[in-house]
């Protein structure tokens, strides 16, 4: 009788431990749910906000972000998202990869462009002698 009671207690303890492990283990397919990049275009050498969405239950795990396999940073999760400031240093195609707990990743590809103004001018009206004349005529 003592042996069967011990077996029952052992099975109950094993079942409880398995349940705790199942509840606390990360779900490989449900941690990182998406990546969004702010703005309509991403410019080289300009900071851009990257937001990584995660499931509500994965708030315990930090998110890391890489740009073409180069580490951008790590971020804590708040309100089911992790936020990064990303400043790409080259133009062209960039693959951003968000990883949480090694088993959950998402990637997105972003095209980075050169947004510096073309023409090389300073944009000031001082180089245009007619600018003052035109502004004085329109003021009347």
mmCIF file of C-alpha atoms in Angstrom:
data_model
loop_
_atom_site.group_PDB
_atom_site.id
_atom_site.type_symbol
_atom_site.label_atom_id
_atom_site.label_comp_id
_atom_site.label_asym_id
_atom_site.label_seq_id
_atom_site.Cartn_x
_atom_site.Cartn_y
_atom_site.Cartn_z
ATOM 1 C CA UNK A 1 0.000 0.000 0.000
ATOM 2 C CA UNK A 2 2.876 2.364 0.808
ATOM 3 C CA UNK A 3 4.438 1.758 -2.622
ATOM 4 C CA UNK A 4 1.255 2.659 -4.497
ATOM 5 C CA UNK A 5 0.866 5.857 -2.468
ATOM 6 C CA UNK A 6 4.478 6.830 -3.233
ATOM 7 C CA UNK A 7 3.919 6.139 -6.917
ATOM 8 C CA UNK A 8 0.808 8.321 -6.872
ATOM 9 C CA UNK A 9 2.654 11.173 -5.179
ATOM 10 C CA UNK A 10 5.550 10.832 -7.636
ATOM 11 C CA UNK A 11 3.197 10.871 -10.626
ATOM 12 C CA UNK A 12 1.378 13.911 -9.253
ATOM 13 C CA UNK A 13 4.649 15.784 -8.682
ATOM 14 C CA UNK A 14 5.868 14.865 -12.159
ATOM 15 C CA UNK A 15 2.578 16.044 -13.691
ATOM 16 C CA UNK A 16 2.758 19.350 -11.817
ATOM 17 C CA UNK A 17 6.356 19.920 -12.904
ATOM 18 C CA UNK A 18 5.442 19.171 -16.533
ATOM 19 C CA UNK A 19 2.521 21.608 -16.360
ATOM 20 C CA UNK A 20 4.747 24.374 -14.971
ATOM 21 C CA UNK A 21 7.331 23.743 -17.694
ATOM 22 C CA UNK A 22 4.675 23.853 -20.393
ATOM 23 C CA UNK A 23 3.244 27.121 -19.081
ATOM 24 C CA UNK A 24 6.588 28.890 -18.742
ATOM 25 C CA UNK A 25 8.311 27.629 -21.905
ATOM 26 C CA UNK A 26 8.251 30.079 -24.839
ATOM 27 C CA UNK A 27 6.022 29.144 -27.749
ATOM 28 C CA UNK A 28 8.379 28.971 -30.731
ATOM 29 C CA UNK A 29 5.806 30.205 -33.214
ATOM 30 C CA UNK A 30 4.139 32.936 -31.174
ATOM 31 C CA UNK A 31 6.660 35.317 -29.652
ATOM 32 C CA UNK A 32 7.675 37.797 -32.369
ATOM 33 C CA UNK A 33 4.612 38.616 -34.463
ATOM 34 C CA UNK A 34 5.830 41.457 -36.698
ATOM 35 C CA UNK A 35 8.290 44.237 -37.518
ATOM 36 C CA UNK A 36 7.322 47.748 -38.636
ATOM 37 C CA UNK A 37 9.580 50.580 -39.756
ATOM 38 C CA UNK A 38 8.380 54.168 -39.339
ATOM 39 C CA UNK A 39 8.057 56.617 -42.207
ATOM 40 C CA UNK A 40 7.386 56.282 -45.900
ATOM 41 C CA UNK A 41 11.081 55.933 -46.742
ATOM 42 C CA UNK A 42 14.240 55.076 -44.850
ATOM 43 C CA UNK A 43 17.198 57.402 -45.416
ATOM 44 C CA UNK A 44 20.866 56.588 -44.950
ATOM 45 C CA UNK A 45 22.427 58.181 -41.842
ATOM 46 C CA UNK A 46 19.021 59.186 -40.429
ATOM 47 C CA UNK A 47 17.458 57.601 -37.352
ATOM 48 C CA UNK A 48 14.369 55.509 -37.993
ATOM 49 C CA UNK A 49 12.117 53.832 -35.415
ATOM 50 C CA UNK A 50 11.726 50.067 -35.712
ATOM 51 C CA UNK A 51 8.933 48.477 -33.674
ATOM 52 C CA UNK A 52 8.825 44.746 -33.031
ATOM 53 C CA UNK A 53 5.441 43.354 -31.995
ATOM 54 C CA UNK A 54 5.357 40.353 -29.664
ATOM 55 C CA UNK A 55 2.647 38.307 -28.007
ATOM 56 C CA UNK A 56 1.357 39.541 -24.658
ATOM 57 C CA UNK A 57 2.753 36.486 -22.888
ATOM 58 C CA UNK A 58 6.337 37.062 -24.034
ATOM 59 C CA UNK A 59 7.000 40.216 -22.015
ATOM 60 C CA UNK A 60 9.653 38.418 -19.964
ATOM 61 C CA UNK A 61 12.073 38.047 -22.874
ATOM 62 C CA UNK A 62 14.207 40.793 -24.440
ATOM 63 C CA UNK A 63 14.180 41.298 -28.204
ATOM 64 C CA UNK A 64 17.345 41.702 -30.254
ATOM 65 C CA UNK A 65 17.488 43.390 -33.656
ATOM 66 C CA UNK A 66 20.090 42.882 -36.380
ATOM 67 C CA UNK A 67 20.662 44.684 -39.682
ATOM 68 C CA UNK A 68 22.203 42.332 -42.257
ATOM 69 C CA UNK A 69 23.510 40.201 -39.349
ATOM 70 C CA UNK A 70 25.040 43.221 -37.542
ATOM 71 C CA UNK A 71 23.662 43.809 -34.050
ATOM 72 C CA UNK A 72 21.529 46.972 -33.770
ATOM 73 C CA UNK A 73 20.558 46.500 -30.125
ATOM 74 C CA UNK A 74 18.500 44.743 -27.473
ATOM 75 C CA UNK A 75 15.252 46.052 -26.045
ATOM 76 C CA UNK A 76 12.914 45.204 -23.203
ATOM 77 C CA UNK A 77 9.300 44.517 -24.095
ATOM 78 C CA UNK A 78 6.656 47.020 -22.989
ATOM 79 C CA UNK A 79 2.995 46.882 -24.010
ATOM 80 C CA UNK A 80 3.651 43.896 -26.293
ATOM 81 C CA UNK A 81 6.368 45.647 -28.295
ATOM 82 C CA UNK A 82 10.063 46.430 -28.348
ATOM 83 C CA UNK A 83 11.275 49.685 -29.896
ATOM 84 C CA UNK A 84 14.626 50.440 -31.529
ATOM 85 C CA UNK A 85 16.260 53.519 -33.028
ATOM 86 C CA UNK A 86 18.018 52.341 -36.192
ATOM 87 C CA UNK A 87 20.422 54.498 -38.230
ATOM 88 C CA UNK A 88 21.430 52.672 -41.434
ATOM 89 C CA UNK A 89 24.868 53.676 -42.715
ATOM 90 C CA UNK A 90 24.604 52.318 -46.272
ATOM 91 C CA UNK A 91 22.022 52.530 -49.036
ATOM 92 C CA UNK A 92 20.402 49.494 -50.600
ATOM 93 C CA UNK A 93 18.603 46.444 -49.303
ATOM 94 C CA UNK A 94 18.764 45.764 -45.547
ATOM 95 C CA UNK A 95 17.364 42.681 -43.849
ATOM 96 C CA UNK A 96 16.158 43.461 -40.341
ATOM 97 C CA UNK A 97 15.802 40.423 -38.096
ATOM 98 C CA UNK A 98 14.075 40.483 -34.704
ATOM 99 C CA UNK A 99 14.820 37.585 -32.373
ATOM 100 C CA UNK A 100 13.310 36.654 -29.050
ATOM 101 C CA UNK A 101 14.587 33.705 -27.025
ATOM 102 C CA UNK A 102 16.539 32.252 -29.976
ATOM 103 C CA UNK A 103 13.504 30.251 -31.167
ATOM 104 C CA UNK A 104 11.304 33.092 -32.411
ATOM 105 C CA UNK A 105 12.401 35.329 -35.281
ATOM 106 C CA UNK A 106 10.849 37.534 -37.933
ATOM 107 C CA UNK A 107 12.570 39.352 -40.764
ATOM 108 C CA UNK A 108 11.673 42.209 -43.044
ATOM 109 C CA UNK A 109 13.571 43.751 -45.933
ATOM 110 C CA UNK A 110 13.927 47.546 -46.123
ATOM 111 C CA UNK A 111 15.302 49.605 -49.001
ATOM 112 C CA UNK A 112 17.490 52.441 -47.686
ATOM 113 C CA UNK A 113 17.907 55.470 -49.953
ATOM 114 C CA UNK A 114 20.078 58.581 -50.056
ATOM 115 C CA UNK A 115 17.835 61.495 -49.075
ATOM 116 C CA UNK A 116 20.367 64.312 -49.386
ATOM 117 C CA UNK A 117 19.072 67.073 -51.655
ATOM 118 C CA UNK A 118 20.488 67.055 -55.170
ATOM 119 C CA UNK A 119 21.873 70.130 -56.931
ATOM 120 C CA UNK A 120 24.416 71.059 -54.300
ATOM 121 C CA UNK A 121 22.865 74.494 -53.697
ATOM 122 C CA UNK A 122 22.445 75.943 -50.259
ATOM 123 C CA UNK A 123 18.812 76.796 -50.895
ATOM 124 C CA UNK A 124 19.232 80.361 -49.670
ATOM 125 C CA UNK A 125 17.744 83.291 -51.555
ATOM 126 C CA UNK A 126 20.956 85.319 -51.107
ATOM 127 C CA UNK A 127 22.422 83.717 -54.218
ATOM 128 C CA UNK A 128 19.440 84.872 -56.316
ATOM 129 C CA UNK A 129 19.480 88.648 -56.936
ATOM 130 C CA UNK A 130 15.830 88.653 -58.045
ATOM 131 C CA UNK A 131 14.563 87.010 -54.841
ATOM 132 C CA UNK A 132 14.406 90.318 -52.942
ATOM 133 C CA UNK A 133 12.678 92.080 -55.861
ATOM 134 C CA UNK A 134 10.068 89.335 -56.196
ATOM 135 C CA UNK A 135 9.301 89.292 -52.466
ATOM 136 C CA UNK A 136 8.924 93.092 -52.374
ATOM 137 C CA UNK A 137 6.544 93.040 -55.368
ATOM 138 C CA UNK A 138 4.368 90.340 -53.833
ATOM 139 C CA UNK A 139 4.151 92.250 -50.547
ATOM 140 C CA UNK A 140 2.408 95.214 -52.235
#
